[in-house]
Amino acid sequence: MISKLPVVLFALSAIQITAFPRLDAYGVKELTSLAKNSGECPHLSKKDKAECPHLAKNKELKRQTTFDPTAQRVSTSGDYDWVAPGSGDQRGPCPGLNALANHGYLPHNGVADIPTIVSAVNTAYGMGIDLGTFLAVYGSLFDGDAVSLDPGYSIGGPATSEDILGLGVLGTPSGLSGSHNNYEADTSATRGDLYVVGNDYLLQAAPEQYAALFPFRQTQFNNSIATNPYFFYPQFAGVFVSPAGYAFPPRMMANHSAEYPSGYLDKASLMSFFAVTGESGAFNYTPGWERIPDNFYRRPLSDPYTIPAFILDVLAFGILDPRLLSIGGNTGTTDSFTGLDVSDLTGGVFDGATLAQGNNLECFIFQLVQAESPTMVAGLYGNVTAAMQPLAESISSNLAGLGCPQLGAVSSDMYDVYPGYTMAKGV
């Protein structure tokens, strides 16, 4: 049943893979306007060009790409006709994944293995195989079953239909809905912090107007500091994943055409992806009913959204506000944000002042994930080495040829000063 939500609080869903964090309906119009410019005028290029996101001549700034209506069309009929989720189907924090399950690109029950997830996000959204694989492998390790014959995870909560006991998993995998600080983190583009609103998948209303994605990103970060005493911004869920809420919709939900071969994200498409109907002031949201718009043409596979492309988007905002590239959080009270010394954390291998240079950020994030993951999943698997193998292989492949400095031991006990970290242990 479609529920009419109050003006003060509009609940939408989010991502934790967070790959497609759910969008507040009050930001639909503004994000639509921003999306058509964000890719063509990255903040990274000129910090002081404040008018850049508002350039009117968008068509002159598009990426140099072509449009192939046959290859880029995403089917929403036949085998891919939209079907509403049933009572036993998992739908969770990611609108993009929810839509794929509703259309049959993922199993309708919302539980999928790694190859199926990677293929689906590539086929429907043009996500690069490298980014799709890494996110799927990471999600499987932390929120699913990485040691089964078909490693994968639930896109929502625990999959009650799965019998995973005895297969090396110590307990029941949480699914993406239970991944706070592992996959999902505070300072989302569209939803309230977990410890402030009591859940991590219902959205808060975004400002009705905002000038650009970066100021909005900065505002959300500042809001988390000012309102959430347990705000924690870890290296993966924070530095790497939370920017996806600002980058993924314009990058992978934009519709492509001969007129706009680089994509154009209109209001109708955005509302469809986020299960929103109605008009401004009277929006309706139906949880789990996300759908791919009819006549949707994804970005070309000759120009997939890859890890390097995403890193550039992360850096674009991080250069403007270095806090967005820092690990840290509040220490038990609001407005107590304290950043970690990256040099102390990594034994001097990396320095916070140089993370935005060269390949340093990519090297730092992936090596830190690899160094910390065994301890983080020790309580989830009987054989941690076997569980870690797919992630280790993915990281090795992504870092090959980058000339990364080698990270050794990590002083993870430095995180203990953050209550938001200690509260989420074992989540």
Short mmCIF file of C-alpha atoms in Angstrom, two decimals:
data_model
loop_
_atom_site.label_atom_id
_atom_site.label_comp_id
_atom_site.label_asym_id
_atom_site.label_seq_id
_atom_site.Cartn_x
_atom_site.Cartn_y
_atom_site.Cartn_z
CA MET A 1 0.00 0.00 0.00
CA ILE A 2 1.23 3.48 -0.82
CA SER A 3 1.65 5.65 2.22
CA LYS A 4 1.42 9.42 2.25
CA LEU A 5 4.25 10.85 4.31
CA PRO A 6 4.25 14.09 6.27
CA VAL A 7 5.97 17.18 4.94
CA VAL A 8 8.41 17.41 7.83
CA LEU A 9 9.76 13.87 7.38
CA PHE A 10 9.73 12.08 4.07
CA ALA A 11 10.93 8.50 4.37
CA LEU A 12 12.71 6.96 1.45
CA SER A 13 15.12 4.10 1.29
CA ALA A 14 18.96 4.24 1.09
CA ILE A 15 22.01 2.22 -0.02
CA GLN A 16 24.58 0.83 2.04
CA ILE A 17 26.69 -0.56 -0.51
CA THR A 18 25.73 2.08 -0.42
CA ALA A 19 25.77 2.60 -3.67
CA PHE A 20 22.51 4.19 -4.42
CA PRO A 21 21.47 5.86 -1.17
CA ARG A 22 17.82 6.62 -1.30
CA LEU A 23 16.89 10.14 -2.15
CA ASP A 24 14.60 12.50 -0.30
CA ALA A 25 11.77 13.57 -2.57
CA TYR A 26 12.25 17.22 -1.68
CA GLY A 27 15.68 17.05 -3.30
CA VAL A 28 14.46 15.44 -6.51
CA LYS A 29 14.10 18.67 -8.45
CA GLU A 30 17.40 20.11 -7.23
CA LEU A 31 19.41 16.93 -7.77
CA THR A 32 17.89 16.59 -11.24
CA SER A 33 19.20 20.04 -12.11
CA LEU A 34 22.61 19.32 -10.65
CA ALA A 35 22.99 15.90 -12.20
CA LYS A 36 23.10 17.09 -15.77
CA ASN A 37 26.08 19.32 -14.97
CA SER A 38 28.01 17.44 -12.32
CA GLY A 39 29.86 15.15 -14.67
CA GLU A 40 30.88 17.80 -17.14
CA CYS A 41 32.21 20.34 -14.68
CA PRO A 42 33.97 18.56 -11.81
CA HIS A 43 34.70 20.69 -8.75
CA LEU A 44 38.14 19.16 -8.87
CA SER A 45 39.18 21.27 -11.84
CA LYS A 46 38.78 24.78 -10.41
CA LYS A 47 37.96 25.36 -6.79
CA ASP A 48 37.00 28.97 -7.27
CA LYS A 49 34.61 28.52 -10.18
CA ALA A 50 31.47 28.78 -8.08
CA GLU A 51 29.20 29.19 -11.08
CA CYS A 52 30.40 25.93 -12.59
CA PRO A 53 27.51 23.68 -11.47
CA HIS A 54 25.00 26.13 -12.92
CA LEU A 55 26.31 26.36 -16.47
CA ALA A 56 23.37 26.47 -18.86
CA LYS A 57 25.11 25.21 -21.96
CA ASN A 58 25.24 21.65 -20.77
CA LYS A 59 25.15 20.08 -24.22
CA GLU A 60 28.46 21.72 -25.11
CA LEU A 61 30.13 20.18 -22.06
CA LYS A 62 29.06 16.54 -22.37
CA ARG A 63 31.62 13.74 -22.25
CA GLN A 64 32.77 12.77 -25.72
CA THR A 65 30.70 9.64 -26.15
CA THR A 66 28.25 8.18 -28.62
CA PHE A 67 24.71 6.91 -28.23
CA ASP A 68 23.65 3.44 -29.35
CA PRO A 69 19.93 2.98 -28.67
CA THR A 70 20.07 -0.75 -29.31
CA ALA A 71 23.01 -1.50 -27.03
CA GLN A 72 22.09 0.95 -24.27
CA ARG A 73 18.40 0.24 -23.88
CA VAL A 74 17.53 -1.47 -20.59
CA SER A 75 14.58 -3.83 -20.92
CA THR A 76 11.66 -3.39 -18.53
CA SER A 77 9.31 -5.85 -20.23
CA GLY A 78 8.99 -9.59 -20.77
CA ASP A 79 11.44 -11.37 -18.47
CA TYR A 80 12.28 -7.97 -16.99
CA ASP A 81 8.76 -6.74 -16.36
CA TRP A 82 8.36 -5.02 -12.99
CA VAL A 83 6.87 -7.21 -10.25
CA ALA A 84 6.17 -5.89 -6.75
CA PRO A 85 8.06 -7.61 -3.93
CA GLY A 86 6.18 -10.17 -1.86
CA SER A 87 6.12 -10.55 1.90
CA GLY A 88 9.10 -12.90 1.92
CA ASP A 89 11.26 -10.90 -0.50
CA GLN A 90 14.22 -8.90 0.75
CA ARG A 91 14.31 -5.23 -0.13
CA GLY A 92 16.71 -3.00 1.71
CA PRO A 93 18.65 0.18 1.73
CA CYS A 94 19.68 0.33 -1.95
CA PRO A 95 17.15 1.65 -4.46
CA GLY A 96 19.33 0.54 -7.36
CA LEU A 97 19.51 -3.04 -6.14
CA ASN A 98 15.83 -3.06 -5.15
CA ALA A 99 14.89 -2.01 -8.68
CA LEU A 100 17.05 -4.76 -10.16
CA ALA A 101 15.29 -7.37 -8.03
CA ASN A 102 11.87 -6.02 -8.94
CA HIS A 103 12.72 -6.32 -12.64
CA GLY A 104 14.33 -9.74 -12.49
CA TYR A 105 17.92 -8.66 -13.10
CA LEU A 106 18.53 -9.99 -9.58
CA PRO A 107 16.57 -12.88 -8.01
CA HIS A 108 13.17 -11.61 -6.94
CA ASN A 109 13.74 -12.79 -3.37
CA GLY A 110 16.56 -10.26 -3.02
CA VAL A 111 19.35 -12.76 -2.34
CA ALA A 112 22.01 -12.98 -5.04
CA ASP A 113 25.49 -14.33 -5.64
CA ILE A 114 28.47 -12.20 -6.66
CA PRO A 115 28.47 -12.88 -10.44
CA THR A 116 24.75 -12.14 -10.68
CA ILE A 117 25.13 -8.84 -8.82
CA VAL A 118 28.12 -7.74 -10.91
CA SER A 119 26.36 -8.62 -14.16
CA ALA A 120 23.14 -6.87 -13.13
CA VAL A 121 24.69 -3.52 -12.15
CA ASN A 122 26.82 -3.56 -15.29
CA THR A 123 23.94 -4.47 -17.62
CA ALA A 124 21.38 -2.06 -16.18
CA TYR A 125 23.50 0.84 -14.92
CA GLY A 126 26.84 0.68 -16.70
CA MET A 127 28.80 0.20 -13.48
CA GLY A 128 32.34 -0.92 -14.23
CA ILE A 129 33.18 -4.56 -13.65
CA ASP A 130 35.99 -3.50 -11.32
CA LEU A 131 33.75 -1.38 -9.08
CA GLY A 132 30.85 -3.83 -9.21
CA THR A 133 33.08 -6.77 -8.34
CA PHE A 134 34.79 -5.05 -5.44
CA LEU A 135 31.52 -3.85 -3.91
CA ALA A 136 29.86 -7.25 -4.35
CA VAL A 137 32.82 -9.13 -2.88
CA TYR A 138 33.02 -6.73 0.06
CA GLY A 139 29.28 -7.00 0.69
CA SER A 140 29.46 -10.78 0.55
CA LEU A 141 32.30 -10.89 3.08
CA PHE A 142 30.77 -8.54 5.65
CA ASP A 143 27.03 -8.92 5.14
CA GLY A 144 26.57 -12.28 3.42
CA ASP A 145 28.30 -15.62 3.04
CA ALA A 146 31.75 -15.43 1.48
CA VAL A 147 32.59 -19.12 1.90
CA SER A 148 29.59 -20.85 0.35
CA LEU A 149 29.71 -22.47 -3.09
CA ASP A 150 27.89 -19.38 -4.38
CA PRO A 151 29.10 -16.42 -2.27
CA GLY A 152 26.62 -13.56 -2.08
CA TYR A 153 24.33 -11.60 0.22
CA SER A 154 20.83 -10.30 0.86
CA ILE A 155 20.10 -6.81 -0.42
CA GLY A 156 17.91 -6.31 2.67
CA GLY A 157 17.89 -8.05 6.04
CA PRO A 158 18.85 -11.61 7.01
CA ALA A 159 17.66 -14.10 4.42
CA THR A 160 15.42 -16.41 6.42
CA SER A 161 15.19 -18.88 3.55
CA GLU A 162 18.93 -19.54 3.58
CA ASP A 163 20.40 -22.42 5.54
CA ILE A 164 23.95 -21.18 5.99
CA LEU A 165 24.85 -22.92 9.24
CA GLY A 166 27.62 -25.47 8.92
CA LEU A 167 29.16 -23.76 5.90
CA GLY A 168 31.81 -21.85 7.79
CA VAL A 169 29.63 -18.89 8.75
CA LEU A 170 29.31 -18.30 12.48
CA GLY A 171 25.70 -17.16 12.71
CA THR A 172 23.26 -15.56 10.29
CA PRO A 173 24.53 -12.95 7.80
CA SER A 174 22.98 -9.54 8.43
CA GLY A 175 22.34 -8.49 4.85
CA LEU A 176 22.94 -4.93 3.70
CA SER A 177 20.41 -3.51 6.15
CA GLY A 178 22.67 -4.45 9.06
CA SER A 179 25.95 -3.09 7.76
CA HIS A 180 26.37 0.16 9.70
CA ASN A 181 30.01 1.33 9.66
CA ASN A 182 30.97 -1.68 7.54
CA TYR A 183 29.20 -0.71 4.33
CA GLU A 184 26.75 1.99 5.32
CA ALA A 185 27.84 5.06 7.27
CA ASP A 186 26.64 8.35 8.69
CA THR A 187 26.53 11.66 6.75
CA SER A 188 24.36 10.28 3.95
CA ALA A 189 23.05 12.45 1.14
CA THR A 190 19.47 11.52 1.90
CA ARG A 191 18.86 9.91 5.26
CA GLY A 192 19.33 10.45 8.97
CA ASP A 193 22.25 9.04 10.92
CA LEU A 194 21.53 5.66 12.46
CA TYR A 195 21.89 6.69 16.09
CA VAL A 196 19.92 9.92 15.66
CA VAL A 197 16.77 8.67 13.94
CA GLY A 198 16.93 5.06 15.12
CA ASN A 199 17.41 3.39 11.76
CA ASP A 200 19.67 3.66 8.76
CA TYR A 201 17.27 3.25 5.88
CA LEU A 202 14.53 5.86 6.34
CA LEU A 203 15.30 9.18 4.74
CA GLN A 204 15.12 12.66 6.14
CA ALA A 205 13.90 15.58 4.08
CA ALA A 206 16.71 17.36 2.26
CA PRO A 207 16.75 21.14 1.78
CA GLU A 208 14.25 22.25 -0.84
CA GLN A 209 16.93 24.24 -2.53
CA TYR A 210 20.67 23.91 -2.72
CA ALA A 211 23.11 25.42 -5.09
CA ALA A 212 25.42 22.50 -5.75
CA LEU A 213 26.16 18.99 -4.62
CA PHE A 214 29.32 19.97 -2.81
CA PRO A 215 27.74 22.54 -0.46
CA PHE A 216 25.00 20.01 0.26
CA ARG A 217 27.59 17.30 0.92
CA GLN A 218 29.42 19.64 3.28
CA THR A 219 26.17 20.59 5.01
CA GLN A 220 25.30 16.95 5.64
CA PHE A 221 28.76 16.31 7.06
CA ASN A 222 28.49 19.33 9.34
CA ASN A 223 24.99 18.28 10.37
CA SER A 224 26.24 14.86 11.45
CA ILE A 225 28.91 16.52 13.58
CA ALA A 226 26.40 18.93 15.11
CA THR A 227 23.60 16.43 15.86
CA ASN A 228 25.09 12.95 16.29
CA PRO A 229 27.38 12.40 19.31
CA TYR A 230 28.22 8.97 17.87
CA PHE A 231 29.06 10.15 14.37
CA PHE A 232 31.87 8.00 13.00
CA TYR A 233 33.48 8.34 9.59
CA PRO A 234 35.53 5.21 8.81
CA GLN A 235 37.88 4.69 5.90
CA PHE A 236 35.62 2.52 3.73
CA ALA A 237 32.00 3.20 4.68
CA GLY A 238 32.84 6.88 5.20
CA VAL A 239 35.65 8.11 2.96
CA PHE A 240 34.95 5.68 0.10
CA VAL A 241 31.28 4.70 0.22
CA SER A 242 29.35 7.71 1.57
CA PRO A 243 30.27 9.84 -1.49
CA ALA A 244 28.36 7.32 -3.60
CA GLY A 245 25.12 8.87 -2.39
CA TYR A 246 26.10 12.06 -4.18
CA ALA A 247 27.79 10.54 -7.23
CA PHE A 248 25.89 7.38 -8.17
CA PRO A 249 22.46 8.85 -9.09
CA PRO A 250 23.76 11.33 -11.69
CA ARG A 251 26.40 8.88 -12.91
CA MET A 252 24.25 5.77 -13.29
CA MET A 253 20.59 6.76 -13.13
CA ALA A 254 20.79 9.38 -15.86
CA ASN A 255 18.96 8.54 -19.09
CA HIS A 256 20.96 8.72 -22.32
CA SER A 257 19.86 9.81 -25.76
CA ALA A 258 21.18 11.15 -29.05
CA GLU A 259 20.62 14.66 -27.68
CA TYR A 260 22.30 13.87 -24.36
CA PRO A 261 24.75 11.01 -25.00
CA SER A 262 26.38 11.76 -21.64
CA GLY A 263 23.08 11.42 -19.85
CA TYR A 264 20.32 13.57 -18.42
CA LEU A 265 18.68 12.81 -15.08
CA ASP A 266 15.14 14.12 -15.10
CA LYS A 267 12.68 14.29 -12.23
CA ALA A 268 10.43 11.50 -13.48
CA SER A 269 13.30 9.03 -13.81
CA LEU A 270 14.71 9.89 -10.42
CA MET A 271 11.32 9.45 -8.75
CA SER A 272 10.85 6.09 -10.45
CA PHE A 273 14.22 4.83 -9.20
CA PHE A 274 13.35 5.93 -5.67
CA ALA A 275 9.77 4.63 -5.61
CA VAL A 276 8.26 8.10 -5.33
CA THR A 277 4.98 9.19 -6.90
CA GLY A 278 2.83 12.31 -6.62
CA GLU A 279 3.72 15.97 -6.74
CA SER A 280 5.75 18.34 -4.60
CA GLY A 281 4.08 18.76 -1.23
CA ALA A 282 2.17 15.50 -1.61
CA PHE A 283 4.77 12.88 -2.44
CA ASN A 284 3.99 9.21 -1.90
CA TYR A 285 6.64 6.62 -1.18
CA THR A 286 6.16 2.86 -1.43
CA PRO A 287 9.00 1.00 0.32
CA GLY A 288 10.70 -1.56 -1.90
CA TRP A 289 8.78 -0.60 -5.05
CA GLU A 290 11.72 1.00 -6.85
CA ARG A 291 11.63 0.56 -10.60
CA ILE A 292 13.72 1.24 -13.67
CA PRO A 293 11.93 3.82 -15.84
CA ASP A 294 10.51 2.63 -19.14
CA ASN A 295 12.58 3.73 -22.12
CA PHE A 296 15.71 3.88 -19.97
CA TYR A 297 19.05 3.97 -21.77
CA ARG A 298 22.05 3.43 -19.50
CA ARG A 299 25.53 4.87 -19.91
CA PRO A 300 27.48 3.04 -22.64
CA LEU A 301 29.63 0.09 -21.62
CA SER A 302 32.45 1.74 -23.55
CA ASP A 303 32.35 4.38 -20.80
CA PRO A 304 31.55 2.41 -17.61
CA TYR A 305 31.60 3.98 -14.16
CA THR A 306 34.80 2.48 -12.83
CA ILE A 307 36.82 2.67 -9.62
CA PRO A 308 39.17 5.35 -11.06
CA ALA A 309 36.16 7.41 -12.14
CA PHE A 310 34.60 7.09 -8.70
CA ILE A 311 37.90 7.98 -6.99
CA LEU A 312 37.95 11.19 -9.02
CA ASP A 313 34.47 12.01 -7.75
CA VAL A 314 35.58 11.32 -4.17
CA LEU A 315 38.62 13.56 -4.63
CA ALA A 316 36.55 16.31 -6.23
CA PHE A 317 34.83 17.00 -2.91
CA GLY A 318 37.75 15.98 -0.72
CA ILE A 319 39.99 18.61 -2.24
CA LEU A 320 37.44 21.27 -1.33
CA ASP A 321 36.99 19.96 2.22
CA PRO A 322 39.85 17.69 3.42
CA ARG A 323 37.69 16.38 6.28
CA LEU A 324 35.84 14.31 3.69
CA LEU A 325 39.04 12.33 3.13
CA SER A 326 39.80 11.89 6.82
CA ILE A 327 38.94 9.10 9.22
CA GLY A 328 37.40 10.44 12.41
CA GLY A 329 34.25 11.16 14.32
CA ASN A 330 32.64 12.65 17.39
CA THR A 331 33.92 11.42 20.72
CA GLY A 332 30.63 11.07 22.58
CA THR A 333 29.27 14.60 22.36
CA THR A 334 28.08 16.68 19.47
CA ASP A 335 30.56 19.04 17.82
CA SER A 336 33.52 17.02 19.08
CA PHE A 337 34.79 15.78 15.71
CA THR A 338 38.38 14.61 15.92
CA GLY A 339 40.28 13.28 12.96
CA LEU A 340 42.74 10.43 13.17
CA ASP A 341 46.36 11.02 12.31
CA VAL A 342 46.75 8.91 9.17
CA SER A 343 50.49 8.74 9.66
CA ASP A 344 50.09 7.30 13.17
CA LEU A 345 47.42 4.88 11.97
CA THR A 346 49.55 3.53 9.13
CA GLY A 347 52.96 3.65 10.75
CA GLY A 348 54.04 6.55 8.56
CA VAL A 349 53.28 4.80 5.26
CA PHE A 350 50.58 7.34 4.38
CA ASP A 351 50.16 10.98 5.32
CA GLY A 352 46.83 12.79 5.47
CA ALA A 353 48.32 15.84 3.79
CA THR A 354 49.15 13.88 0.63
CA LEU A 355 46.16 11.55 0.30
CA ALA A 356 44.76 13.58 -2.60
CA GLN A 357 47.97 13.25 -4.59
CA GLY A 358 48.52 10.66 -7.30
CA ASN A 359 47.16 7.21 -6.45
CA ASN A 360 47.55 7.70 -2.70
CA LEU A 361 43.86 7.70 -1.81
CA GLU A 362 43.11 4.53 -3.76
CA CYS A 363 46.19 2.80 -2.33
CA PHE A 364 45.32 3.94 1.20
CA ILE A 365 41.67 2.84 1.15
CA PHE A 366 42.16 -0.56 -0.43
CA GLN A 367 45.24 -1.50 1.59
CA LEU A 368 43.60 -0.37 4.82
CA VAL A 369 40.54 -2.48 4.00
CA GLN A 370 42.77 -5.48 3.38
CA ALA A 371 44.76 -4.93 6.57
CA GLU A 372 41.75 -4.44 8.85
CA SER A 373 39.25 -6.90 7.38
CA PRO A 374 40.65 -10.12 8.92
CA THR A 375 40.13 -8.76 12.43
CA MET A 376 36.73 -7.30 11.55
CA VAL A 377 35.36 -10.61 10.21
CA ALA A 378 37.07 -12.91 12.71
CA GLY A 379 33.80 -13.41 14.55
CA LEU A 380 31.90 -14.17 11.35
CA TYR A 381 33.87 -17.04 9.84
CA GLY A 382 35.54 -20.20 11.02
CA ASN A 383 38.20 -19.91 8.30
CA VAL A 384 39.02 -16.23 7.93
CA THR A 385 41.74 -16.86 5.34
CA ALA A 386 39.32 -18.62 3.00
CA ALA A 387 36.67 -15.96 3.52
CA MET A 388 39.18 -13.19 2.77
CA GLN A 389 40.57 -14.70 -0.42
CA PRO A 390 38.08 -13.17 -2.92
CA LEU A 391 38.49 -9.71 -1.38
CA ALA A 392 42.28 -10.02 -1.36
CA GLU A 393 42.25 -11.01 -5.02
CA SER A 394 39.98 -8.10 -5.95
CA ILE A 395 42.18 -5.60 -4.10
CA SER A 396 45.34 -7.02 -5.65
CA SER A 397 43.85 -6.69 -9.12
CA ASN A 398 42.72 -3.10 -8.53
CA LEU A 399 46.08 -1.98 -7.15
CA ALA A 400 48.24 -3.73 -9.74
CA GLY A 401 50.53 -1.25 -11.46
CA LEU A 402 49.74 1.68 -9.18
CA GLY A 403 53.08 1.54 -7.37
CA CYS A 404 51.48 1.72 -3.94
CA PRO A 405 53.67 2.03 -0.84
CA GLN A 406 53.28 -1.18 1.14
CA LEU A 407 51.14 -0.89 4.24
CA GLY A 408 52.04 -3.16 7.13
CA ALA A 409 50.44 -3.29 10.56
CA VAL A 410 47.64 -0.84 11.33
CA SER A 411 47.01 0.68 14.75
CA SER A 412 43.27 -0.07 14.76
CA ASP A 413 43.03 0.49 18.51
CA MET A 414 43.11 4.20 17.69
CA TYR A 415 39.43 3.86 16.67
CA ASP A 416 38.42 3.05 20.23
CA VAL A 417 38.18 6.74 21.09
CA TYR A 418 35.06 6.92 18.92
CA PRO A 419 31.88 5.58 20.60
CA GLY A 420 30.26 5.23 17.18
CA TYR A 421 32.94 2.72 16.26
CA THR A 422 32.76 0.70 19.45
CA MET A 423 28.94 0.63 19.34
CA ALA A 424 29.00 -0.82 15.84
CA LYS A 425 31.50 -3.60 16.55
CA GLY A 426 30.02 -6.88 15.49
CA VAL A 427 27.31 -5.23 13.38
#
